[in-house]
JSON list of C-alpha atoms in Angstrom, two decimals:
[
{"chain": "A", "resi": 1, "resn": "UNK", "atom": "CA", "xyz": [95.20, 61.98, -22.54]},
{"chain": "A", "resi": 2, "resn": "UNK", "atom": "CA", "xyz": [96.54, 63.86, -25.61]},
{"chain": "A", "resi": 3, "resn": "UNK", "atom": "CA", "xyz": [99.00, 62.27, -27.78]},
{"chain": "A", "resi": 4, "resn": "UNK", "atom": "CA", "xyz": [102.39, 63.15, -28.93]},
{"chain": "A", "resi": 5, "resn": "UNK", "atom": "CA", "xyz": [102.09, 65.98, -31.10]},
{"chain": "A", "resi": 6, "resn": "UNK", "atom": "CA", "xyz": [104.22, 67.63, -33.76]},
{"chain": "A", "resi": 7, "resn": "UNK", "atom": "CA", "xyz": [104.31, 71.15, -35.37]},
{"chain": "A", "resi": 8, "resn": "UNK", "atom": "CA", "xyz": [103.98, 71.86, -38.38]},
{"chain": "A", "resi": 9, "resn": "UNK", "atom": "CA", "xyz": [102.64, 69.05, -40.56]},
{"chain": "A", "resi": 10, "resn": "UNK", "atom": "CA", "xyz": [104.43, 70.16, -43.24]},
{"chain": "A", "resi": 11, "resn": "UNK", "atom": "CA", "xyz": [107.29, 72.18, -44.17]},
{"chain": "A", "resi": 12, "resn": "UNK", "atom": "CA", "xyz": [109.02, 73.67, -47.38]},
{"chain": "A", "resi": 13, "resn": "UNK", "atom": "CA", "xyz": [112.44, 75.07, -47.41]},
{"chain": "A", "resi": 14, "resn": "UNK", "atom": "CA", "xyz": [115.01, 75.60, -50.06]},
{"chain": "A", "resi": 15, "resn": "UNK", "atom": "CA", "xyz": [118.67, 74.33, -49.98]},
{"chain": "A", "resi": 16, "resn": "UNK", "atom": "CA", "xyz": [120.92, 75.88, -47.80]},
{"chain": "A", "resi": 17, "resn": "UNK", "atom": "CA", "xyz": [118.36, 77.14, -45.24]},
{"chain": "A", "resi": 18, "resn": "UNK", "atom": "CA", "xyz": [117.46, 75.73, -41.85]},
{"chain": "A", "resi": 19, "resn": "UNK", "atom": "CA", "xyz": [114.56, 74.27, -39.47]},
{"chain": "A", "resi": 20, "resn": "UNK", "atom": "CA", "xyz": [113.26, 73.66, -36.33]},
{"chain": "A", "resi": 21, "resn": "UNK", "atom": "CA", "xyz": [110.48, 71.24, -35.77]},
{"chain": "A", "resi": 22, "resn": "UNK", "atom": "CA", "xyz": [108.38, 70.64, -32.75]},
{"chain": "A", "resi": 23, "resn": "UNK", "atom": "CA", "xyz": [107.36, 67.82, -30.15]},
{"chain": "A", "resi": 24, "resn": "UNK", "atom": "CA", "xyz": [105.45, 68.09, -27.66]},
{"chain": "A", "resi": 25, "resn": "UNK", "atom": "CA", "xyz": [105.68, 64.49, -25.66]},
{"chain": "A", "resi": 26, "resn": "UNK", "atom": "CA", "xyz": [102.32, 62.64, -23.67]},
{"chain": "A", "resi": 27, "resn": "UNK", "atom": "CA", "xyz": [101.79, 64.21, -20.65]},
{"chain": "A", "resi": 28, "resn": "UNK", "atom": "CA", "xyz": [103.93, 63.02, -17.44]},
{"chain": "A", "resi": 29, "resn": "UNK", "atom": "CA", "xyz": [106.63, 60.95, -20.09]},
{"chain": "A", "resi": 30, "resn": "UNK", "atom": "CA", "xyz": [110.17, 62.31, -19.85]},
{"chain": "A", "resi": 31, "resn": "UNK", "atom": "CA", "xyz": [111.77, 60.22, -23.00]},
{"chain": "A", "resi": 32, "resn": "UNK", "atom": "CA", "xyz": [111.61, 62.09, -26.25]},
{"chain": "A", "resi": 33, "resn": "UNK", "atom": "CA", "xyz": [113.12, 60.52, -29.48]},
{"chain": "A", "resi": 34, "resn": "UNK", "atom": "CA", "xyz": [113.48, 61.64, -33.17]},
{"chain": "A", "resi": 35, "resn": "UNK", "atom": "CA", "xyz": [113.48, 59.37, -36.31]},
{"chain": "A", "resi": 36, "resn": "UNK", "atom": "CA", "xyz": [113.37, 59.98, -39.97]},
{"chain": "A", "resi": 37, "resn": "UNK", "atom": "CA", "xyz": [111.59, 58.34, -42.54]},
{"chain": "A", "resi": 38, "resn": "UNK", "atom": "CA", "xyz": [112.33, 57.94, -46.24]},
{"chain": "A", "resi": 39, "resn": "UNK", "atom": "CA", "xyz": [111.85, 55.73, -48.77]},
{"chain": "A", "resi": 40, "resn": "UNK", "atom": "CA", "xyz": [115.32, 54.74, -49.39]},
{"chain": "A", "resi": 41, "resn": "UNK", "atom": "CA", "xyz": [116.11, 54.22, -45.87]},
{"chain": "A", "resi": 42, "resn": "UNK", "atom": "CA", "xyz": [113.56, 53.24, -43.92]},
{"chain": "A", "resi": 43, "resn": "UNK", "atom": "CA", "xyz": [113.08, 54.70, -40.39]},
{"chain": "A", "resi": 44, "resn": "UNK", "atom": "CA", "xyz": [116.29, 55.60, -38.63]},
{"chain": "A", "resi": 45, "resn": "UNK", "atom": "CA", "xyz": [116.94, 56.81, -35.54]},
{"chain": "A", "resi": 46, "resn": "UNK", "atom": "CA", "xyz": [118.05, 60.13, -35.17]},
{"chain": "A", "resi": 47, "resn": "UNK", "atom": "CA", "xyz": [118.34, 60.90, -31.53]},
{"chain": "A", "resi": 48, "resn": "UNK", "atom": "CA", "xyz": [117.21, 60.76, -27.86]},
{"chain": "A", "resi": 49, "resn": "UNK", "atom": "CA", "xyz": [116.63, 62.94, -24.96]},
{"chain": "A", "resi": 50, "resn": "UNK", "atom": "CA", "xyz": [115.88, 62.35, -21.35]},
{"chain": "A", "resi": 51, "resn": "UNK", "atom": "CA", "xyz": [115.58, 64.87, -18.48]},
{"chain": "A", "resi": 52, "resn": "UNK", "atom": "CA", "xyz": [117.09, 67.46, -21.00]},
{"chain": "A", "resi": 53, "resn": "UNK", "atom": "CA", "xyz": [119.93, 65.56, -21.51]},
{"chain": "A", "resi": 54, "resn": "UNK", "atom": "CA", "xyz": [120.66, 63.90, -25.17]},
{"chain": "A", "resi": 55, "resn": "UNK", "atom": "CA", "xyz": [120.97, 60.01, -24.24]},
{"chain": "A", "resi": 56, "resn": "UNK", "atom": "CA", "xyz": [122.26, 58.60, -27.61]},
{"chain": "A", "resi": 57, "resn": "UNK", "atom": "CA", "xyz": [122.55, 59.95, -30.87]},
{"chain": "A", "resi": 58, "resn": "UNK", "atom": "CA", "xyz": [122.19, 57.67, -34.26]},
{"chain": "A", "resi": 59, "resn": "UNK", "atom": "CA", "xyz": [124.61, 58.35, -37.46]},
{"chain": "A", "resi": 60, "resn": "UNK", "atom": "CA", "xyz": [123.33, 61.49, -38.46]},
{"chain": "A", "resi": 61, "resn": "UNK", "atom": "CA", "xyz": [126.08, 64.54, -39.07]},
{"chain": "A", "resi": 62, "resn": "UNK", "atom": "CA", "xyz": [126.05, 67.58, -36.93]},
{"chain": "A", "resi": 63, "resn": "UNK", "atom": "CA", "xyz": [123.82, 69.78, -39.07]},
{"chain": "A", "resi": 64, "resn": "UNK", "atom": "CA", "xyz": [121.22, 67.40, -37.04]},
{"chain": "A", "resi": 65, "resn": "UNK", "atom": "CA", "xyz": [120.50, 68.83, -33.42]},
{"chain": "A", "resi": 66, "resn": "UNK", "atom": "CA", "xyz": [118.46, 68.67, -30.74]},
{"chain": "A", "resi": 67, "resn": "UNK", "atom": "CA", "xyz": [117.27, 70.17, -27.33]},
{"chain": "A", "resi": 68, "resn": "UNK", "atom": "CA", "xyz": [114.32, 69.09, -24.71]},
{"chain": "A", "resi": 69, "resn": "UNK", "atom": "CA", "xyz": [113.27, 71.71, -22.40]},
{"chain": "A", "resi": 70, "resn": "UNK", "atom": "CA", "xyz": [112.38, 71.24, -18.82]},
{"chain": "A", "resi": 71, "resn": "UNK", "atom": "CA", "xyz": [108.92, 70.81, -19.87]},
{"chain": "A", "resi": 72, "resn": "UNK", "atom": "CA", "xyz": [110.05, 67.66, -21.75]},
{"chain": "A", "resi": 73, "resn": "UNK", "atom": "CA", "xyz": [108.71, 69.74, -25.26]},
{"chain": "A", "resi": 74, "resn": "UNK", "atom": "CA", "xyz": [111.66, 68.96, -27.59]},
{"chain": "A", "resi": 75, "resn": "UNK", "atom": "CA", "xyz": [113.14, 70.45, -30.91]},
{"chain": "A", "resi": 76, "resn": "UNK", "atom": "CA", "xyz": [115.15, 69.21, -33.55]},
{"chain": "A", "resi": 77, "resn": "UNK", "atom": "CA", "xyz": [116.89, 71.72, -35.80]},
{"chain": "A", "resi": 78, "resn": "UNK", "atom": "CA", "xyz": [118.47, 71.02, -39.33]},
{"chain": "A", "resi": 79, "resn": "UNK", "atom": "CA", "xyz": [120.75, 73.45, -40.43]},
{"chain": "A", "resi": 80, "resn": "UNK", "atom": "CA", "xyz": [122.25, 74.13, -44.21]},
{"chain": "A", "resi": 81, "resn": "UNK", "atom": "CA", "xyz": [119.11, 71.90, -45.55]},
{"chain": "A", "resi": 82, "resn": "UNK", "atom": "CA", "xyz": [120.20, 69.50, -48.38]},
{"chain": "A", "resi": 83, "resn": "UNK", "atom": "CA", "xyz": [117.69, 68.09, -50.51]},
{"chain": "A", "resi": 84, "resn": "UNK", "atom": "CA", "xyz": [118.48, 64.60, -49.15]},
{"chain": "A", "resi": 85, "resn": "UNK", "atom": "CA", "xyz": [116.86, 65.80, -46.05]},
{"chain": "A", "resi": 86, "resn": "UNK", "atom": "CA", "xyz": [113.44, 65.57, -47.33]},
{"chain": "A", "resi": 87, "resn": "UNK", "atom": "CA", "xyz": [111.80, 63.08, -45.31]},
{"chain": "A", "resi": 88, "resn": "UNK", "atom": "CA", "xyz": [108.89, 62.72, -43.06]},
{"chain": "A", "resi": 89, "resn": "UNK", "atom": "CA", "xyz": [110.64, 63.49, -39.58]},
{"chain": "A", "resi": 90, "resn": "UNK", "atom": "CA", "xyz": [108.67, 61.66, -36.87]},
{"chain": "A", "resi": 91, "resn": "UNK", "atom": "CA", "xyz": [109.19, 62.06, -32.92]},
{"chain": "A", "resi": 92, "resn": "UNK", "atom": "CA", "xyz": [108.67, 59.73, -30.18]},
{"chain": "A", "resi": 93, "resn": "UNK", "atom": "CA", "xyz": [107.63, 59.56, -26.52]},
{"chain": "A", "resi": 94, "resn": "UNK", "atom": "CA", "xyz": [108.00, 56.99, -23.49]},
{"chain": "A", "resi": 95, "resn": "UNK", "atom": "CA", "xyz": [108.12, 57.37, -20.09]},
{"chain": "A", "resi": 96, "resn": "UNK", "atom": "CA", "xyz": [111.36, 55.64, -19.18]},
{"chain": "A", "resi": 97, "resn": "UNK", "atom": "CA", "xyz": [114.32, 53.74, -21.26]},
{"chain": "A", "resi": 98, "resn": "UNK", "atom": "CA", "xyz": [112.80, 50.67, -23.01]},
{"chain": "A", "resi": 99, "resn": "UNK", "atom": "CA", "xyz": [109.31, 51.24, -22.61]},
{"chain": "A", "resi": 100, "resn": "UNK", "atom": "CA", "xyz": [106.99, 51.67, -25.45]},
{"chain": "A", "resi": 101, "resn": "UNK", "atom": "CA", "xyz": [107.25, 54.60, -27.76]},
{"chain": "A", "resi": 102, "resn": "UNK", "atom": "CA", "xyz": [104.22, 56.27, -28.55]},
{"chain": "A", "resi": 103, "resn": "UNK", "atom": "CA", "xyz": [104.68, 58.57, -32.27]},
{"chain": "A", "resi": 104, "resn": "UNK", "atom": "CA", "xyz": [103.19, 61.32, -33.44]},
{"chain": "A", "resi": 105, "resn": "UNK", "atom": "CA", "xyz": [102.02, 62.21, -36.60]},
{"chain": "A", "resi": 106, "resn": "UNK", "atom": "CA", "xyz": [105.38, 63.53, -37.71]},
{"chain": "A", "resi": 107, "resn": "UNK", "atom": "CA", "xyz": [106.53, 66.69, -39.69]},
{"chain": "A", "resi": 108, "resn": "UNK", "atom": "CA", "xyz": [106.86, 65.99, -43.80]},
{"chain": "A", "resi": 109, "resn": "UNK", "atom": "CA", "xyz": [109.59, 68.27, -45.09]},
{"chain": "A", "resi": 110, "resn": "UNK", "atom": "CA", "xyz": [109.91, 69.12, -48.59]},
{"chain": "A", "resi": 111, "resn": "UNK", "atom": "CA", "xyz": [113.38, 70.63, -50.01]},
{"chain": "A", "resi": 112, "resn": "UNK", "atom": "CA", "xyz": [113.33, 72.26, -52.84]},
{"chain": "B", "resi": 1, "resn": "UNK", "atom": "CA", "xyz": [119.65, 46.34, -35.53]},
{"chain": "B", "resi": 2, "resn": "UNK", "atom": "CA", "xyz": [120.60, 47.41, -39.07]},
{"chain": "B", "resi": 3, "resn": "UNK", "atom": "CA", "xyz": [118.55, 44.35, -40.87]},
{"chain": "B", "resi": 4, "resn": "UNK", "atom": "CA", "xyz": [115.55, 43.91, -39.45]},
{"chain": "B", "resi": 5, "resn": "UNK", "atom": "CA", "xyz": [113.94, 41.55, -42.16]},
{"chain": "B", "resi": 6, "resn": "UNK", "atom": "CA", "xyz": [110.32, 41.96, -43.31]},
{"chain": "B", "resi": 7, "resn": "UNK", "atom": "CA", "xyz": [108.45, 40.77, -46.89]},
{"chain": "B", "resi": 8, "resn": "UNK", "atom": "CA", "xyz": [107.60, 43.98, -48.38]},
{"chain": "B", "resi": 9, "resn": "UNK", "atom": "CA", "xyz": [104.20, 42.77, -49.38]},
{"chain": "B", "resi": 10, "resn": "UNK", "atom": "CA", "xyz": [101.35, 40.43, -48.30]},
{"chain": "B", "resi": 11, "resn": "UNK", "atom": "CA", "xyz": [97.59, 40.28, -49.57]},
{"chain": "B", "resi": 12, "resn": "UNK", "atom": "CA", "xyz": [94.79, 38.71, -47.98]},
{"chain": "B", "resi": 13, "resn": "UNK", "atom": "CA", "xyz": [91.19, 38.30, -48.41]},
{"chain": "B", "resi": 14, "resn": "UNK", "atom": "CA", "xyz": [88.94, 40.19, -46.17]},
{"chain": "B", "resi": 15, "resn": "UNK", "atom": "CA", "xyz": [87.88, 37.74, -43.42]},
{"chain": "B", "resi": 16, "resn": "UNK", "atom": "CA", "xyz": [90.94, 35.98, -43.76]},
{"chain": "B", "resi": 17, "resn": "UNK", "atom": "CA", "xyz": [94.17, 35.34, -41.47]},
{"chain": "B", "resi": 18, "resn": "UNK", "atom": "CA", "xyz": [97.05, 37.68, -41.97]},
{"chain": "B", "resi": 19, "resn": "UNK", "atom": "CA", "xyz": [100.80, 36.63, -40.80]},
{"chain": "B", "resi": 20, "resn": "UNK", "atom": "CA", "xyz": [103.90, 39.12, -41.21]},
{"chain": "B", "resi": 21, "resn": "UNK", "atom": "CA", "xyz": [106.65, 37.81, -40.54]},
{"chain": "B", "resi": 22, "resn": "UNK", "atom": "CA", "xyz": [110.51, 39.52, -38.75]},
{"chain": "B", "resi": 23, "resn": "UNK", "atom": "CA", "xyz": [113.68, 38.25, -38.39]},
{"chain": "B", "resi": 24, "resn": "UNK", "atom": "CA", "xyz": [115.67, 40.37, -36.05]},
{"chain": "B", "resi": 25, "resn": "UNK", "atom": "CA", "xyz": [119.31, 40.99, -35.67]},
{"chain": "B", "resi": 26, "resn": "UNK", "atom": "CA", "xyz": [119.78, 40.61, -31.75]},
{"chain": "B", "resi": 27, "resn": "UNK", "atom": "CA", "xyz": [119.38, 38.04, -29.84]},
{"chain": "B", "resi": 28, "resn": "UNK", "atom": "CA", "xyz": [119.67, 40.61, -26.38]},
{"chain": "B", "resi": 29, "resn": "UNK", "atom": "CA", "xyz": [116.24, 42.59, -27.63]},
{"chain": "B", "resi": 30, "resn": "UNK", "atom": "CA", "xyz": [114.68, 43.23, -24.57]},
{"chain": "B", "resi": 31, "resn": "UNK", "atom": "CA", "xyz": [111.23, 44.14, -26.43]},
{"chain": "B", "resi": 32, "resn": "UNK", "atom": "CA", "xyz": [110.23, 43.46, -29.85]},
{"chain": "B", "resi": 33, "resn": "UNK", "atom": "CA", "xyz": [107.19, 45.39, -31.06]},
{"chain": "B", "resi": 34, "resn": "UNK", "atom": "CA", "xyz": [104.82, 45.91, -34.23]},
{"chain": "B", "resi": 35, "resn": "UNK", "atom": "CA", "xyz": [103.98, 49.48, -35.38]},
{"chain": "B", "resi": 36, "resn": "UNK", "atom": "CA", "xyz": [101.40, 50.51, -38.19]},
{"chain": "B", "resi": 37, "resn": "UNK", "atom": "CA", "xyz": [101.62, 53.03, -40.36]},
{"chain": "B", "resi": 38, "resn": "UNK", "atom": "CA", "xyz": [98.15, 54.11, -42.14]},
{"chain": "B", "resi": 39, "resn": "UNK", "atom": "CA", "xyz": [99.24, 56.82, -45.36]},
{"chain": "B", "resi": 40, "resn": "UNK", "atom": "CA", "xyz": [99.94, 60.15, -44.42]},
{"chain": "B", "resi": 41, "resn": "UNK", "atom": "CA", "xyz": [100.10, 59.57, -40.56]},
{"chain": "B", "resi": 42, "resn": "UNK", "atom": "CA", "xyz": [102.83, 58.54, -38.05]},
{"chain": "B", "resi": 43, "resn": "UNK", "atom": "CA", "xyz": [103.32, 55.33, -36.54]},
{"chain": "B", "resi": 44, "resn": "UNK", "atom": "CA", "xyz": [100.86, 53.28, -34.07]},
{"chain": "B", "resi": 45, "resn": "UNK", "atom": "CA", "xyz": [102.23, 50.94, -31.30]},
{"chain": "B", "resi": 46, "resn": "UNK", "atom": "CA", "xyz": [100.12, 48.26, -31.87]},
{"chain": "B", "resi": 47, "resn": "UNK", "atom": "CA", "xyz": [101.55, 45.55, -29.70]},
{"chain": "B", "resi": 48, "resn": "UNK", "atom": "CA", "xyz": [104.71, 44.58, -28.21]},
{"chain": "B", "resi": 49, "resn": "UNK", "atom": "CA", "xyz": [106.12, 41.50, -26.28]},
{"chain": "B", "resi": 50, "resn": "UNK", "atom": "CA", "xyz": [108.91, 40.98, -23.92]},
{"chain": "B", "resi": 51, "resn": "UNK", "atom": "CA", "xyz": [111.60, 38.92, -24.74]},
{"chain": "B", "resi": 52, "resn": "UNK", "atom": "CA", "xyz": [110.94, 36.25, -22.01]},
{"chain": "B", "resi": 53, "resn": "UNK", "atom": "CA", "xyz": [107.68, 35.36, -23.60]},
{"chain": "B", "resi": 54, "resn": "UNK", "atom": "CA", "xyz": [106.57, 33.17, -26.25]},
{"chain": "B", "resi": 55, "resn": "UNK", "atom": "CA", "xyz": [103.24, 34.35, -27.40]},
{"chain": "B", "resi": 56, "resn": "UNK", "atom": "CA", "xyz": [101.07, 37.17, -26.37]},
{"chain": "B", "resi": 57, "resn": "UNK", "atom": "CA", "xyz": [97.70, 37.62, -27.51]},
{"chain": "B", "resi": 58, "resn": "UNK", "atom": "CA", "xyz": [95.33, 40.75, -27.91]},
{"chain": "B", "resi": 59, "resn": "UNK", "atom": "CA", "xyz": [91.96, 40.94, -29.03]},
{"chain": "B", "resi": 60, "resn": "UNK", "atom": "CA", "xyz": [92.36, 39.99, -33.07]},
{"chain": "B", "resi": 61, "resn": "UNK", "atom": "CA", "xyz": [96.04, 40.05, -32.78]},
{"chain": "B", "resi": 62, "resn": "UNK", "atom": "CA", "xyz": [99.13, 37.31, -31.88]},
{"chain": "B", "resi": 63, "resn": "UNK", "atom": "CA", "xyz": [102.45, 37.59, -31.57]},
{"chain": "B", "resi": 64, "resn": "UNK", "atom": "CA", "xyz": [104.64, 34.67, -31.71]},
{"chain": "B", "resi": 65, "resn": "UNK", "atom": "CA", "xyz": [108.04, 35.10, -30.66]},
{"chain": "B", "resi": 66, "resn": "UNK", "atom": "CA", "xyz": [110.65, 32.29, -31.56]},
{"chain": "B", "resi": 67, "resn": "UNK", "atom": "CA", "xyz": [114.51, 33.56, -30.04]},
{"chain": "B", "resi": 68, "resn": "UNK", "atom": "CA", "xyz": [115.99, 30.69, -30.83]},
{"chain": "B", "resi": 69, "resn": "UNK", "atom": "CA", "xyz": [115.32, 31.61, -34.45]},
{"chain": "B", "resi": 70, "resn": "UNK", "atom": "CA", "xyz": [115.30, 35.28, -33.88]},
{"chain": "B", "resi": 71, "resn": "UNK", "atom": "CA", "xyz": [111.64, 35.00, -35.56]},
{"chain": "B", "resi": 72, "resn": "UNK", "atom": "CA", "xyz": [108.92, 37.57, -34.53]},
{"chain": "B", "resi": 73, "resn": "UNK", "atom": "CA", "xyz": [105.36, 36.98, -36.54]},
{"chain": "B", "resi": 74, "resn": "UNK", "atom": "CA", "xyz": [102.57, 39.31, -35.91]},
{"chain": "B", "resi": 75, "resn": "UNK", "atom": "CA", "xyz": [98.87, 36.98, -36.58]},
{"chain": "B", "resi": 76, "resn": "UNK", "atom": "CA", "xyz": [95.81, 39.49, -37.40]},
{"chain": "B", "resi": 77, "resn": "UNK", "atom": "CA", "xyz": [92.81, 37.23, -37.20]},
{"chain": "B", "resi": 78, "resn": "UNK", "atom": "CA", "xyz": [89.47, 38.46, -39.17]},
{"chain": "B", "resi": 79, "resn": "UNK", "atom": "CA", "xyz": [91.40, 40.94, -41.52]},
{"chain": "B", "resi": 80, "resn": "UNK", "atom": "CA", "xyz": [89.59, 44.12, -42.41]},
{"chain": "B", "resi": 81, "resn": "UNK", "atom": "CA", "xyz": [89.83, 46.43, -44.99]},
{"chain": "B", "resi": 82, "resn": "UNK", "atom": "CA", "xyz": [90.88, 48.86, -42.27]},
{"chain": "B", "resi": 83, "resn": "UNK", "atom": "CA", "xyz": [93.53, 46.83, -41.42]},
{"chain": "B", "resi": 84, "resn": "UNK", "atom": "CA", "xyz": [95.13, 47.89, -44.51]},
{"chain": "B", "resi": 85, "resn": "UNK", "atom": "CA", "xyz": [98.68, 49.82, -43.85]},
{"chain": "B", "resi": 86, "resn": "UNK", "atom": "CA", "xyz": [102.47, 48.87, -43.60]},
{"chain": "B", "resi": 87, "resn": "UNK", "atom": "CA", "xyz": [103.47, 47.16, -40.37]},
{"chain": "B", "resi": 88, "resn": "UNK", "atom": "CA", "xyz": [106.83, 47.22, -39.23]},
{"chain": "B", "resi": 89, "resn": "UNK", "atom": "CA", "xyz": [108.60, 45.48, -36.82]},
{"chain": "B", "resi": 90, "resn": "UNK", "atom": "CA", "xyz": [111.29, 47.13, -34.25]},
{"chain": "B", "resi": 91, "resn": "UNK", "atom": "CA", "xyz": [113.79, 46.16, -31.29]},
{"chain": "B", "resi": 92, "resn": "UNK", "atom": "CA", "xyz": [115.47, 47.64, -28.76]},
{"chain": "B", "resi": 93, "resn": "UNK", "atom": "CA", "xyz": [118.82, 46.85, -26.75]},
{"chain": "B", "resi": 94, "resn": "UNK", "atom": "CA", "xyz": [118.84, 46.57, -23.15]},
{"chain": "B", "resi": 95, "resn": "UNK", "atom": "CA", "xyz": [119.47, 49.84, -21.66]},
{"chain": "B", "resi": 96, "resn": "UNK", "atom": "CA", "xyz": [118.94, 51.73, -24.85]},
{"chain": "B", "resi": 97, "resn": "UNK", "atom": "CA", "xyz": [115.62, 53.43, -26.13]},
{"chain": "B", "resi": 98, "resn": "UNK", "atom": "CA", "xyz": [116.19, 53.98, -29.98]},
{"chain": "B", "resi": 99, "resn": "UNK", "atom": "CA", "xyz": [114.13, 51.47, -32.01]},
{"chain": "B", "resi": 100, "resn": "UNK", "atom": "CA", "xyz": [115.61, 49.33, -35.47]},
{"chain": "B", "resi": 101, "resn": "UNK", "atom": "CA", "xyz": [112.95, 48.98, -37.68]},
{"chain": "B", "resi": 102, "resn": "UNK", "atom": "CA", "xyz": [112.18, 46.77, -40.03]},
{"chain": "B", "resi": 103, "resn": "UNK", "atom": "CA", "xyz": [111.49, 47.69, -43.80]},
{"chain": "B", "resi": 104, "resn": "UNK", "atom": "CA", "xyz": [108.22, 47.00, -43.35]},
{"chain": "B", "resi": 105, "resn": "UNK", "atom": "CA", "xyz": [105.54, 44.92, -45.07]},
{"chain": "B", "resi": 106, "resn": "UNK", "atom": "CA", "xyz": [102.51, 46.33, -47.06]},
{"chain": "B", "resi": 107, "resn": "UNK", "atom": "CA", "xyz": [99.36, 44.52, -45.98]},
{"chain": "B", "resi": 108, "resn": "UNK", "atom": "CA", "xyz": [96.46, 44.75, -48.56]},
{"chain": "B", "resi": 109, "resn": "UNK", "atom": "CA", "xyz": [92.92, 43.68, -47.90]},
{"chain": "B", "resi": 110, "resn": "UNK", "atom": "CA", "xyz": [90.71, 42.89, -50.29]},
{"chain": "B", "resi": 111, "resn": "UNK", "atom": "CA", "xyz": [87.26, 43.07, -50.82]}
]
């Protein structure tokens, strides 16, 4: 069974443009979730989706979004990119609430 | 969920027994669990224990789980150099699916 996988690896953008990253989840789970990693602040939760539907969202502001298609694939989209957003963005999958999460190999972004 | 406690570093000998040690903020956790990180890749689910249990072994690894205490410790018996990466600790709430990590802890094997 494939794992969770994430396009692209890696990703340079300048200040003041946006992104979109990719997740595609292990096959059959519906749970998709979205943290960022950095070395001031650890791993934090960004947000979660289940059955389309965003589940809980962690205390990012709005230029952080999200959508999961029906497929269970899910995108997260940064707009207005600040260079505080550099981080190595890393998504998530389970098959239902509280059951392991299973990572992929994440997306490193770079602002310059 | 926002402190998570971890020692940022721990060295062992190869061959030798490895410990990292949690503390974690909620006493509710419905599932602790220990991730590893290897450079440049994402995070593996390594093992994870429910919060009605005490101890759960796999293969090379324990985990000891004190709630009392709110004290999770991860035991890596036999420590390879492969074993080398940061391990971090999470929880999660009942009815919620967004992990707290810990800071993690750098493990280094040596030779």
């Amino acid at each position: 069974k494939a794992g969770v996988t994430q396009t692209p690896r890696y990703l340079i953008k300048t200040r003041g443009q946006q992104v979109t990253l990719s997740c595609s989840p292990i096959s059959g789970h519906r749970s998709v979730s979205w943290y960022q990693q950095t070395p001031g602040q650890g791993l934090q939760f960004l947000f979660e989706y289940f059955s389309e539907t965003q589940r809980n969202k962690g205390n990012f502001p709005g230029r952080f979004s999200g959508r999961q298609f029906s497929n269970s694939r899910s995108e997260m989209n940064v707009s207005t990119l600040e260079l505080g957003d550099s981080a190595l963005y890393l998504c998530a999958s389970s098959l239902e609430v509280e059951q392991p999460q299973h990572f992929g190999d994440g997306t490193r972004l770079s602002i310059l | 969920g926002e402190d998570v406690e971890q020692s940022l570093f721990l060295s062992v000998r190869e061959g030798d027994s490895s410990v990292i040690n949690c503390t974690y903020t909620d006493s509710s956790s419905t599932y602790l669990y220990w991730y590893k990180q290897e450079p440049g890749a994402g995070l593996q689910l390594l093992t994870y224990i429910f919060s009605n249990m005490d101890m759960k072994q796999d293969q090379r690894l324990t985990v000891l789980l004190n709630k009392k205490d709110k004290h999770l410790s991860l035991r890596i018996a036999d420590t390879q150099t492969g074993d080398s990466a940061i391990y971090f600790c999470a929880e999660i709430y009942p009815g919620a699916n967004n992990l707290f990590f810990g800071t993690g802890t750098r493990l280094t094997v040596i030779p």
